[in-house]
mmCIF file with all atom_site columns, N, CA and C in Angstrom:
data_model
loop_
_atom_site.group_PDB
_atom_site.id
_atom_site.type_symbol
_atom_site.label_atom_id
_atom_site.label_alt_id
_atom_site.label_comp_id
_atom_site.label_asym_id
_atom_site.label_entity_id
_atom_site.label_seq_id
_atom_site.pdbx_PDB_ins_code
_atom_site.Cartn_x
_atom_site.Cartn_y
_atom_site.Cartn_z
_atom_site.occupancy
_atom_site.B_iso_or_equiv
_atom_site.pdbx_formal_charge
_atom_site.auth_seq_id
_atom_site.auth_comp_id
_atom_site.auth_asym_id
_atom_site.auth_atom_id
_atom_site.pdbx_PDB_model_num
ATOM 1   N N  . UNK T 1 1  ? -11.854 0.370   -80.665 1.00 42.00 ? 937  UNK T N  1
ATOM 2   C CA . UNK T 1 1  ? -11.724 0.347   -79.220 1.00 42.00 ? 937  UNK T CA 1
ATOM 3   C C  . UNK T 1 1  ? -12.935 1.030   -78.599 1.00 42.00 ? 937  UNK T C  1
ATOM 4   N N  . UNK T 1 2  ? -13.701 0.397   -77.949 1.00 43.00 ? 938  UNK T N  1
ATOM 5   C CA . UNK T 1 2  ? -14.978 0.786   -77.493 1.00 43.00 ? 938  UNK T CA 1
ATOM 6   C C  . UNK T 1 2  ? -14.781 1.260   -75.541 1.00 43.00 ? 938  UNK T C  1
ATOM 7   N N  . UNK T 1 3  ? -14.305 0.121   -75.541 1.00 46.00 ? 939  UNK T N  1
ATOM 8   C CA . UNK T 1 3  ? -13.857 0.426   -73.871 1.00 46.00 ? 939  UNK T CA 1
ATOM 9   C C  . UNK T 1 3  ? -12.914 1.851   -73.701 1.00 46.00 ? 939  UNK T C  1
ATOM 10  N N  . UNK T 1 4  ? -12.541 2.200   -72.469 1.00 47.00 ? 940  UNK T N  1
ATOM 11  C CA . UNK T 1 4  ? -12.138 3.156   -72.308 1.00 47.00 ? 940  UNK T CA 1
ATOM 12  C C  . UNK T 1 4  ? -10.581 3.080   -71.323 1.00 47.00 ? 940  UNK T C  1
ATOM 13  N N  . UNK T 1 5  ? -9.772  3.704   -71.372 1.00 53.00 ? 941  UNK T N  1
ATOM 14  C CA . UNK T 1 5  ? -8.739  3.355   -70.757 1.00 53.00 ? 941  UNK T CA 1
ATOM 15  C C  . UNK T 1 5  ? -8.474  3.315   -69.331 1.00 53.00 ? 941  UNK T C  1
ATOM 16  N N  . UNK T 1 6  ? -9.733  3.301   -68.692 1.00 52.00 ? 942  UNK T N  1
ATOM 17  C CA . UNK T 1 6  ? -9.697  3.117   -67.047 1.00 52.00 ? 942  UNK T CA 1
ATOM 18  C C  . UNK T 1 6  ? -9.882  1.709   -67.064 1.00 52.00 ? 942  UNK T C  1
ATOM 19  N N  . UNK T 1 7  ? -11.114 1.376   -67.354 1.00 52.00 ? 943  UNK T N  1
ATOM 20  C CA . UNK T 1 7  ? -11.602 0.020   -67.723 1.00 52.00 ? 943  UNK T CA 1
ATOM 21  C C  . UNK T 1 7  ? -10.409 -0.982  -67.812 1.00 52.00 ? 943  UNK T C  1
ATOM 22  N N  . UNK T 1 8  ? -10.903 -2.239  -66.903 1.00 54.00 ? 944  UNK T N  1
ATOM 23  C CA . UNK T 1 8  ? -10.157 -3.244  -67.533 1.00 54.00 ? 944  UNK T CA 1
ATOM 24  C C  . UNK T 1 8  ? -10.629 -4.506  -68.211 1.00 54.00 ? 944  UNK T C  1
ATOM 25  N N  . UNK T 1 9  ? -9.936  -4.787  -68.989 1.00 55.00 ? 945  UNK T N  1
ATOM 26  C CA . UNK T 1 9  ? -10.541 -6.272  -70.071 1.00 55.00 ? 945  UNK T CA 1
ATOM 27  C C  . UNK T 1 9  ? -11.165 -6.996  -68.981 1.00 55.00 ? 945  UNK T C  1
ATOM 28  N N  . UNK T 1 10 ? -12.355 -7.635  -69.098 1.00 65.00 ? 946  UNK T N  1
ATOM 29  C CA . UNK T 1 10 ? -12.836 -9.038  -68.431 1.00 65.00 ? 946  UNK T CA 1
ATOM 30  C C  . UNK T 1 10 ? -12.106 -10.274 -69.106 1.00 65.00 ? 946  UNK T C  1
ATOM 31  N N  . UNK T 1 11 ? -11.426 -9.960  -70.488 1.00 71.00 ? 947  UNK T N  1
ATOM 32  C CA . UNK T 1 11 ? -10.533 -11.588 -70.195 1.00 71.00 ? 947  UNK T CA 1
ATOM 33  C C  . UNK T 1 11 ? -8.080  -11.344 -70.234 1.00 71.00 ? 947  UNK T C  1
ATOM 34  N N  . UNK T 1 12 ? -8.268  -9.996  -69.650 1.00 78.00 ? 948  UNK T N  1
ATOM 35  C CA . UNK T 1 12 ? -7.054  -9.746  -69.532 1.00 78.00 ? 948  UNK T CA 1
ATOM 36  C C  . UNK T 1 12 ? -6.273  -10.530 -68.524 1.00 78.00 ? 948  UNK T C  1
ATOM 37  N N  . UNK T 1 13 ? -5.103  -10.871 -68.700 1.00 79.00 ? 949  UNK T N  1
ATOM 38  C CA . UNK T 1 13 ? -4.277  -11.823 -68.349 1.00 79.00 ? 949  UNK T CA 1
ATOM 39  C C  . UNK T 1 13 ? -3.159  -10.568 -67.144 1.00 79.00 ? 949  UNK T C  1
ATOM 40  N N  . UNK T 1 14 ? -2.406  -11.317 -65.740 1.00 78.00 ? 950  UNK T N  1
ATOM 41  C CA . UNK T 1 14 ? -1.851  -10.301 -65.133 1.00 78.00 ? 950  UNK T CA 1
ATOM 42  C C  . UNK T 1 14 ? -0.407  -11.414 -65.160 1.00 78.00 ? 950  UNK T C  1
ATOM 43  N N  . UNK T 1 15 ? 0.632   -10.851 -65.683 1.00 81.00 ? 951  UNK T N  1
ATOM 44  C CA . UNK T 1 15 ? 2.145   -11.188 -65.854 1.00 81.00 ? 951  UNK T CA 1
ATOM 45  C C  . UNK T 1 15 ? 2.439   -10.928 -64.564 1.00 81.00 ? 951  UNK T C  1
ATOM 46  N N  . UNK T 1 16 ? 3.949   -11.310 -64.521 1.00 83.00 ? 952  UNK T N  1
ATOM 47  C CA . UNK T 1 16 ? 5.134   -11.354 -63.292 1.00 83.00 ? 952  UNK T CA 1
ATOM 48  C C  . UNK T 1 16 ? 6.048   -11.203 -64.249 1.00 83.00 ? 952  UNK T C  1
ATOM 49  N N  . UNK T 1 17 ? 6.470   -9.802  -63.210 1.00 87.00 ? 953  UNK T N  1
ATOM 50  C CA . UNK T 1 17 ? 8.454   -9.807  -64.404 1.00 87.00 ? 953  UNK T CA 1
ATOM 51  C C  . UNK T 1 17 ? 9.109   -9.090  -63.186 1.00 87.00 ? 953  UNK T C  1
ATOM 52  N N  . UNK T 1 18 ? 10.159  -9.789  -63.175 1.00 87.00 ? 954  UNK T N  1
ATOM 53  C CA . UNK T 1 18 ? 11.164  -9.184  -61.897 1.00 87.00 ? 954  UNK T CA 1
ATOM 54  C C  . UNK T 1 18 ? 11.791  -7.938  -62.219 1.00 87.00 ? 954  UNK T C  1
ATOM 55  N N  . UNK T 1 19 ? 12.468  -7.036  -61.743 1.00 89.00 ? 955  UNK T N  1
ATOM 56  C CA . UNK T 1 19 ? 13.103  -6.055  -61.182 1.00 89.00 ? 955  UNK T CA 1
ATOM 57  C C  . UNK T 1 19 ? 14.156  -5.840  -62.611 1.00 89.00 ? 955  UNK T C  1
ATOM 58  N N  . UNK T 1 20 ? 14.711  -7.231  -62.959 1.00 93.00 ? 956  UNK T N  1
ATOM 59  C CA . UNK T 1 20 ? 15.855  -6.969  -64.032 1.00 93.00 ? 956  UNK T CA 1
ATOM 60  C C  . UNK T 1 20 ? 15.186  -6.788  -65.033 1.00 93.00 ? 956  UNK T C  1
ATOM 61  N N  . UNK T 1 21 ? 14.079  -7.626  -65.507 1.00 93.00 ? 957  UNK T N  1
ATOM 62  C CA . UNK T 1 21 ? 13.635  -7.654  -66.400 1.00 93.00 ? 957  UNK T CA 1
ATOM 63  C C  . UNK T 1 21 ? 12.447  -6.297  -67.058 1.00 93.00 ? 957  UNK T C  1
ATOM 64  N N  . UNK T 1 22 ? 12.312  -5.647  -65.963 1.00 92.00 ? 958  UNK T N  1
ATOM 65  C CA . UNK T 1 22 ? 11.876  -4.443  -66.265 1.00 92.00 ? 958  UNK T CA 1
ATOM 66  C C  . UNK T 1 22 ? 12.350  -3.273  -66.624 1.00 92.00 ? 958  UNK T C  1
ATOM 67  N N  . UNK T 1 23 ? 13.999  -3.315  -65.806 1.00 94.00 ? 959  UNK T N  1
ATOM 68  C CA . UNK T 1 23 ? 15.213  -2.832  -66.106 1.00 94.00 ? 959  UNK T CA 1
ATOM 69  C C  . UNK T 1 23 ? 15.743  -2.858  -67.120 1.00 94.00 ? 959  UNK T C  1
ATOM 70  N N  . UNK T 1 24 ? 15.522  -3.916  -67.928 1.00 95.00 ? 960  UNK T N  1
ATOM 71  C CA . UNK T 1 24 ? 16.147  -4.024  -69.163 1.00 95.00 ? 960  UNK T CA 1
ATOM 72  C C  . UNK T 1 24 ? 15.254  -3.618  -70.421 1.00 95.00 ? 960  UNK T C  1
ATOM 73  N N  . UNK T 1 25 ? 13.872  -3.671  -70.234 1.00 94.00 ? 961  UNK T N  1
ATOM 74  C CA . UNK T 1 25 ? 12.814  -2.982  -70.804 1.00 94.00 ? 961  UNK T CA 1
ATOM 75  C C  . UNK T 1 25 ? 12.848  -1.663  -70.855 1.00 94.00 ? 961  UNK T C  1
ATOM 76  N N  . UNK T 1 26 ? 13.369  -1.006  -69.806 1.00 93.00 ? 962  UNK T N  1
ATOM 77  C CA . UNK T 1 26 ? 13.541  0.739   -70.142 1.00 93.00 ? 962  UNK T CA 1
ATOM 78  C C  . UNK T 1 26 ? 14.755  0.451   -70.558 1.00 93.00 ? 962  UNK T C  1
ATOM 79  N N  . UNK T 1 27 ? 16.158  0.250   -70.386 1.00 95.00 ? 963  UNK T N  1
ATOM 80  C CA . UNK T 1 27 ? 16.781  0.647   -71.016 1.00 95.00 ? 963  UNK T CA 1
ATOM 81  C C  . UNK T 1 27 ? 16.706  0.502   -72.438 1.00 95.00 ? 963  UNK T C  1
ATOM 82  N N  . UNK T 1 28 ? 15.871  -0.541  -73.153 1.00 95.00 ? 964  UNK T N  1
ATOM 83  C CA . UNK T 1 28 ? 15.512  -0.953  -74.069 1.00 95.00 ? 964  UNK T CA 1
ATOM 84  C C  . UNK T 1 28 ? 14.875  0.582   -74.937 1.00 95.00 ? 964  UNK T C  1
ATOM 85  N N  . UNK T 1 29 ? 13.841  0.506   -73.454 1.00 94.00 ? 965  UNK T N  1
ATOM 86  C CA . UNK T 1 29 ? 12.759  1.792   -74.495 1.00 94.00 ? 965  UNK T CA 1
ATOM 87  C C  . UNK T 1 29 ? 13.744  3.362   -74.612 1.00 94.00 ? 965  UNK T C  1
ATOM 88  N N  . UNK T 1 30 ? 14.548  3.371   -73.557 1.00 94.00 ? 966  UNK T N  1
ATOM 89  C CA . UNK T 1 30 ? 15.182  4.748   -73.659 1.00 94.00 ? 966  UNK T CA 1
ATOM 90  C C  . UNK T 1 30 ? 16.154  4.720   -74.991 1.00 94.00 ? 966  UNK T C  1
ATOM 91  N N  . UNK T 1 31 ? 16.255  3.824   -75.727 1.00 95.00 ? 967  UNK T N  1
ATOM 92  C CA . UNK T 1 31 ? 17.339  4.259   -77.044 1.00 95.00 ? 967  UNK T CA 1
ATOM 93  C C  . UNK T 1 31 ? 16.060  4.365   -78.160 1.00 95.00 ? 967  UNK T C  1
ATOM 94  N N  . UNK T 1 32 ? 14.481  4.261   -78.099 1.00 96.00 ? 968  UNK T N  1
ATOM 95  C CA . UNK T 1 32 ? 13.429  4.980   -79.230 1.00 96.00 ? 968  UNK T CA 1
ATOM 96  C C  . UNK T 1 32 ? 13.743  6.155   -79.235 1.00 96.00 ? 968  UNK T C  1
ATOM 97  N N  . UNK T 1 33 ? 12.744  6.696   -79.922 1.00 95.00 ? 969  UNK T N  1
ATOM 98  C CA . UNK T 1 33 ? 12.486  8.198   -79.914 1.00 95.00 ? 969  UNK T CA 1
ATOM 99  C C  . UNK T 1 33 ? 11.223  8.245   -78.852 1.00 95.00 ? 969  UNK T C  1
ATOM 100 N N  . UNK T 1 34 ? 11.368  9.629   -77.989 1.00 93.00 ? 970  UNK T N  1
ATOM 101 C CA . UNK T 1 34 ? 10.517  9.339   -76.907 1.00 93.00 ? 970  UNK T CA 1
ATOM 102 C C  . UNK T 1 34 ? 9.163   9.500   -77.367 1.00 93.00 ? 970  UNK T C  1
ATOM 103 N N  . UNK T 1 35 ? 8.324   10.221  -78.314 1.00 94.00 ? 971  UNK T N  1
ATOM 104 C CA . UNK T 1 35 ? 7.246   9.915   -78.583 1.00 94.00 ? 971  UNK T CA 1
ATOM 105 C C  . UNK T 1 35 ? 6.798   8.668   -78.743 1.00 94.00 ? 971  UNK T C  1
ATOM 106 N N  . UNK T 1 36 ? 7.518   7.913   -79.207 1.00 93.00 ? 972  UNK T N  1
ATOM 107 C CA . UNK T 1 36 ? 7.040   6.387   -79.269 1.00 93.00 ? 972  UNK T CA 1
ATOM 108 C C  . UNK T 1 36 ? 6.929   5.628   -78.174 1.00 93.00 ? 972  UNK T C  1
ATOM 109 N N  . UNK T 1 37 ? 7.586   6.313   -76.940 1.00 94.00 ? 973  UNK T N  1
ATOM 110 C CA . UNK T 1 37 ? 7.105   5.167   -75.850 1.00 94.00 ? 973  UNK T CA 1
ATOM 111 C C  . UNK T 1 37 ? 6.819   5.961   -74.665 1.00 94.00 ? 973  UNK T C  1
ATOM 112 N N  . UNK T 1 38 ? 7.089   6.797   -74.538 1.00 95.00 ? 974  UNK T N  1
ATOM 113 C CA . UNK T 1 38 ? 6.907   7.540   -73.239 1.00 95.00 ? 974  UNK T CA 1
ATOM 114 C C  . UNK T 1 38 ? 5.408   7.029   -72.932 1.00 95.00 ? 974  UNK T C  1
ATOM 115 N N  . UNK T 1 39 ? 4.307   6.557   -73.234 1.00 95.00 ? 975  UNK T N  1
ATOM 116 C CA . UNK T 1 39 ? 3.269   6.634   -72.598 1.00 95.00 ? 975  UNK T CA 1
ATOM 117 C C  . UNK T 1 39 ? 3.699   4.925   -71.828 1.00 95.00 ? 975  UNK T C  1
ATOM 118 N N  . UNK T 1 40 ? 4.153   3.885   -72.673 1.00 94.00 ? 976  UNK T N  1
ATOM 119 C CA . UNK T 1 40 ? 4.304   2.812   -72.488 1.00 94.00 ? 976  UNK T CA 1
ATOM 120 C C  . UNK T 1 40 ? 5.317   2.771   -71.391 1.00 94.00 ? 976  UNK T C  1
ATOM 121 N N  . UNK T 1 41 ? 6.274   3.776   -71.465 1.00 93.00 ? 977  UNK T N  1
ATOM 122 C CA . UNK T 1 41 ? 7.390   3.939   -70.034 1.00 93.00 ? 977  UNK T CA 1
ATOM 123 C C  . UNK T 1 41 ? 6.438   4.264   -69.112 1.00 93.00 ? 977  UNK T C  1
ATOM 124 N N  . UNK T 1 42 ? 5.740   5.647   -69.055 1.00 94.00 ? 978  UNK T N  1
ATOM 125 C CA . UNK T 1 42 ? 5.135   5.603   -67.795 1.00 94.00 ? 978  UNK T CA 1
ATOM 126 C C  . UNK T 1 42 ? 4.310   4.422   -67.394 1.00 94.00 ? 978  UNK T C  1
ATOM 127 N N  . UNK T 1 43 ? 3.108   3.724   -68.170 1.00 92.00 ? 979  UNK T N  1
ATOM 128 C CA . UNK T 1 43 ? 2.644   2.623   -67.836 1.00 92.00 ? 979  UNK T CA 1
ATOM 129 C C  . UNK T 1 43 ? 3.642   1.420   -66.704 1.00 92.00 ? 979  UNK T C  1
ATOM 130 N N  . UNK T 1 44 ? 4.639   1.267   -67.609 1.00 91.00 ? 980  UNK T N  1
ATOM 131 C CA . UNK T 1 44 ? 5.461   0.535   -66.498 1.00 91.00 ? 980  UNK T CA 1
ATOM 132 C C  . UNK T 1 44 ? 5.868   1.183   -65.527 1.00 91.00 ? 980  UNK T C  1
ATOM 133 N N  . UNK T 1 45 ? 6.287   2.151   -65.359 1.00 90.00 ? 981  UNK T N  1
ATOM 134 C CA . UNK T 1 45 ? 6.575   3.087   -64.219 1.00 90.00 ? 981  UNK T CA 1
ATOM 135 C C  . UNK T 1 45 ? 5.848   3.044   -63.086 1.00 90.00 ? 981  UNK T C  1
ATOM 136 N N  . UNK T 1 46 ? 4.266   2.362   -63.414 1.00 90.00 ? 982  UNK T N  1
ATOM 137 C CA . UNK T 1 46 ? 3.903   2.226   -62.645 1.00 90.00 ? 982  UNK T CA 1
ATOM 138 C C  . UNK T 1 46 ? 2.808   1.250   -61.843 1.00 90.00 ? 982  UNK T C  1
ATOM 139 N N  . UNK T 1 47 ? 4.018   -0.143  -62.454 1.00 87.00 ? 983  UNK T N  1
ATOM 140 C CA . UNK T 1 47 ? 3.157   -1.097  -62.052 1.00 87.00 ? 983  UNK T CA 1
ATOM 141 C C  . UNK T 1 47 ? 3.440   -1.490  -60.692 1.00 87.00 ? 983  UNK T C  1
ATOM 142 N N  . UNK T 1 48 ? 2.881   -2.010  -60.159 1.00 85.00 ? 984  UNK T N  1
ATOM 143 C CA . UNK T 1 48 ? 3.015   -2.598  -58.179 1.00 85.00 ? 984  UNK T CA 1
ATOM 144 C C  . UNK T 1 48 ? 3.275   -3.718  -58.426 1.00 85.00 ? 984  UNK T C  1
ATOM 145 N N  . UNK T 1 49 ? 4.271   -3.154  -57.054 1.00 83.00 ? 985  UNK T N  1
ATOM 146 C CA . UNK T 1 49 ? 4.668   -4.660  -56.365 1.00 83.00 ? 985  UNK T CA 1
ATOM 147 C C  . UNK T 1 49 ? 3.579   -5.521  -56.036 1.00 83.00 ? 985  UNK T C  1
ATOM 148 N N  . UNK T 1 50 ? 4.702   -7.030  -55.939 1.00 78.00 ? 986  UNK T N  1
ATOM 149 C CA . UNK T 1 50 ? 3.945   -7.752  -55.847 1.00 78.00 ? 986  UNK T CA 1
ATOM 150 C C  . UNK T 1 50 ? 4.246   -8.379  -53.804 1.00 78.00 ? 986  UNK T C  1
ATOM 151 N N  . UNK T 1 51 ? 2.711   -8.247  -53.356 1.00 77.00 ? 987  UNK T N  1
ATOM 152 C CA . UNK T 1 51 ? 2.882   -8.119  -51.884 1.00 77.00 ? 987  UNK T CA 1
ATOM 153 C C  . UNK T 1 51 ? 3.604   -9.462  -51.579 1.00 77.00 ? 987  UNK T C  1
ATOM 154 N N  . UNK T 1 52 ? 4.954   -8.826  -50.518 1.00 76.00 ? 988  UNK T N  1
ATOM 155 C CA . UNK T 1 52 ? 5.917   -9.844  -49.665 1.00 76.00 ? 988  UNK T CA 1
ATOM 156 C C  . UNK T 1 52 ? 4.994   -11.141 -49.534 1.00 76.00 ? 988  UNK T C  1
ATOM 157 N N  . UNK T 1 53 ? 4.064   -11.039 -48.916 1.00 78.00 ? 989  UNK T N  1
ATOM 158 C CA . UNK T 1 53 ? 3.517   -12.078 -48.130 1.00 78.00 ? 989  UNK T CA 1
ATOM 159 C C  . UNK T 1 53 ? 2.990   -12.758 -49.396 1.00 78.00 ? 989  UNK T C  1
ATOM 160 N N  . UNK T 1 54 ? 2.678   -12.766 -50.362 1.00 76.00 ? 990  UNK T N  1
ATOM 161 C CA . UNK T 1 54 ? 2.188   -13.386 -51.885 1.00 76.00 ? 990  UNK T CA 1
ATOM 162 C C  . UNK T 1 54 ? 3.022   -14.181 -52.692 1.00 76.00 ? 990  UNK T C  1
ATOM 163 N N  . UNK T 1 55 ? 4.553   -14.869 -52.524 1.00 71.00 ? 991  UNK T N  1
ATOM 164 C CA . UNK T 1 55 ? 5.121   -15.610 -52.846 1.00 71.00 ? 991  UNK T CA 1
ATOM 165 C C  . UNK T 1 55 ? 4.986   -15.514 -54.745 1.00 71.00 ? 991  UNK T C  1
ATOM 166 N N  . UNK T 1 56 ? 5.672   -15.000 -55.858 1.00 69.00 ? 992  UNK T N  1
ATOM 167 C CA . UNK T 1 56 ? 5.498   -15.596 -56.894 1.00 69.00 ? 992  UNK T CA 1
ATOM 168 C C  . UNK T 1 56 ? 5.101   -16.978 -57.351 1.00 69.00 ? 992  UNK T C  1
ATOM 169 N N  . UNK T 1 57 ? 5.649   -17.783 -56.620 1.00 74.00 ? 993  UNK T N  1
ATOM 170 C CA . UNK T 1 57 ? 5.386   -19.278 -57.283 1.00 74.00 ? 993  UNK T CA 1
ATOM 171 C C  . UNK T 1 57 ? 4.108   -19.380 -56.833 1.00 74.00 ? 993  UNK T C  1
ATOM 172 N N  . UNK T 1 58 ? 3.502   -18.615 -55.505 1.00 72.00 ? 994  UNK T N  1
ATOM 173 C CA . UNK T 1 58 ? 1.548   -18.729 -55.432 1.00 72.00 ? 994  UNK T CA 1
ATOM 174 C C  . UNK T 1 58 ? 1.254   -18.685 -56.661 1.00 72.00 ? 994  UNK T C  1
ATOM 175 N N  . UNK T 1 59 ? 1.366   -17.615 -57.302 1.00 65.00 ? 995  UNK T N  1
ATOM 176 C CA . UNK T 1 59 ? 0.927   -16.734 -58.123 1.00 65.00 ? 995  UNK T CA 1
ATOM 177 C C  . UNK T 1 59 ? 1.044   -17.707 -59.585 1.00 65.00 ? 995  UNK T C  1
ATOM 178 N N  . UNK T 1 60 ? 1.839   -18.373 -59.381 1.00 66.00 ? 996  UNK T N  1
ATOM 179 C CA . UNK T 1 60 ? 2.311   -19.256 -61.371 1.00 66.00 ? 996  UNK T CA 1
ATOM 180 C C  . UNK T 1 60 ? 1.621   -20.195 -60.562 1.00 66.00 ? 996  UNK T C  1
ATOM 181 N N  . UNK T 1 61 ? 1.380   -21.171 -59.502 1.00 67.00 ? 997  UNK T N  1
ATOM 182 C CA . UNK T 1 61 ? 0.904   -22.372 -59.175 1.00 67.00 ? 997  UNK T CA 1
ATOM 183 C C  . UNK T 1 61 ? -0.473  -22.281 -59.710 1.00 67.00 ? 997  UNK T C  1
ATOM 184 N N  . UNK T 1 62 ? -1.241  -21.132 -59.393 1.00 63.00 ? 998  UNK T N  1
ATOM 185 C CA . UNK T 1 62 ? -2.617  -20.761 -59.718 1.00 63.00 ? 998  UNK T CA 1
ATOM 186 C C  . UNK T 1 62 ? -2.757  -20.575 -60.899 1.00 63.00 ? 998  UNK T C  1
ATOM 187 N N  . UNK T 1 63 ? -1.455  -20.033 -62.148 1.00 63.00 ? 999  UNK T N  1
ATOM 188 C CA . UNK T 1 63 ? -1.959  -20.068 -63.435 1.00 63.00 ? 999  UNK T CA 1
ATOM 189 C C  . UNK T 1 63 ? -1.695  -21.647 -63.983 1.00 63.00 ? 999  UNK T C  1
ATOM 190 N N  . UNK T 1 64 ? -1.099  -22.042 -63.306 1.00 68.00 ? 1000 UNK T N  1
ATOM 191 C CA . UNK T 1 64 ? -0.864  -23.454 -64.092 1.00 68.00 ? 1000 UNK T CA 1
ATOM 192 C C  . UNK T 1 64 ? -1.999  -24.337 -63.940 1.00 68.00 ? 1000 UNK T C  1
ATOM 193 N N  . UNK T 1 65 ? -2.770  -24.121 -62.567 1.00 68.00 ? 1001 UNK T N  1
ATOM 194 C CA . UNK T 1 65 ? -3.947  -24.785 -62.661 1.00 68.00 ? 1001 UNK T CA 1
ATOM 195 C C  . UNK T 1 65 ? -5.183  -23.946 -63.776 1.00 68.00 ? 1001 UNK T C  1
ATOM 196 N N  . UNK T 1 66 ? -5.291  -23.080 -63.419 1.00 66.00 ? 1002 UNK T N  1
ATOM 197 C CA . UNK T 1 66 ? -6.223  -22.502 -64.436 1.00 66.00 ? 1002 UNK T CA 1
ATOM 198 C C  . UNK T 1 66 ? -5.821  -22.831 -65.865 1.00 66.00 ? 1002 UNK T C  1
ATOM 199 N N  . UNK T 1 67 ? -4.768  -23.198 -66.018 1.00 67.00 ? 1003 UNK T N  1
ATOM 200 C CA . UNK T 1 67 ? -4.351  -23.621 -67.688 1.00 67.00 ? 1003 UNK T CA 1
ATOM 201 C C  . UNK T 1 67 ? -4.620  -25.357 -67.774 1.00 67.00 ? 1003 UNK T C  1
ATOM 202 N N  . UNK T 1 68 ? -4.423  -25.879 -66.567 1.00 66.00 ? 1004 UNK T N  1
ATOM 203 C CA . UNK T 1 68 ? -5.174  -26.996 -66.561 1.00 66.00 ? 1004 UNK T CA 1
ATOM 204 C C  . UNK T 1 68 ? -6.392  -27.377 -66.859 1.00 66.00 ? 1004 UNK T C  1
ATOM 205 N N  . UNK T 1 69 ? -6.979  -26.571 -66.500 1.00 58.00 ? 1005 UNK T N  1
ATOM 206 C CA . UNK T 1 69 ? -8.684  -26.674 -66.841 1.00 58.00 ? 1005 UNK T CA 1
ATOM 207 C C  . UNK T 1 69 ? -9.240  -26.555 -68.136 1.00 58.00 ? 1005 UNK T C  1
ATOM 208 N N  . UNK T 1 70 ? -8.333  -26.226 -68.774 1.00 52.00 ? 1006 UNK T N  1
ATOM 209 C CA . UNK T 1 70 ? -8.604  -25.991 -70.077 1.00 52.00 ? 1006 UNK T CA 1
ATOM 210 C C  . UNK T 1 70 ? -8.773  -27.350 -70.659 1.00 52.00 ? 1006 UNK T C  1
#
């Protein structure tokens, strides 16, 4: 690992996961042992919303074209 953990990948990919599904990811991570995830809990802890006015399906319409191009 050369990069550094501020840095972000130039070919990193940005997901959509709703409210439950993140929900169910901690409860998931809270039955490890917390050394094993606590860094990965906070990470999610603190990902952002996705802005009202930005519609999800914008957001997949644009990856489906970019997967088009391929």
């Amino acid at each position: 690992m050369t990069k550094e953990k501020g840095q972000s990948n130039t070919g990193s990919r940005t997901y959509l996961i709703d409210s439950i599904q993140l929900q169910d990811i901690m409860r998931y991570l809270m039955t490890r042992p917390y050394a094993e995830v606590v860094q990965l809990m906070s990470m999610l802890g603190r990902l952002n919303q996705l802005d009202p006015s930005i519609g999800a399906d914008f957001v997949k319409k644009q990856a489906e074209e970019a997967n088009g191009k391929k």
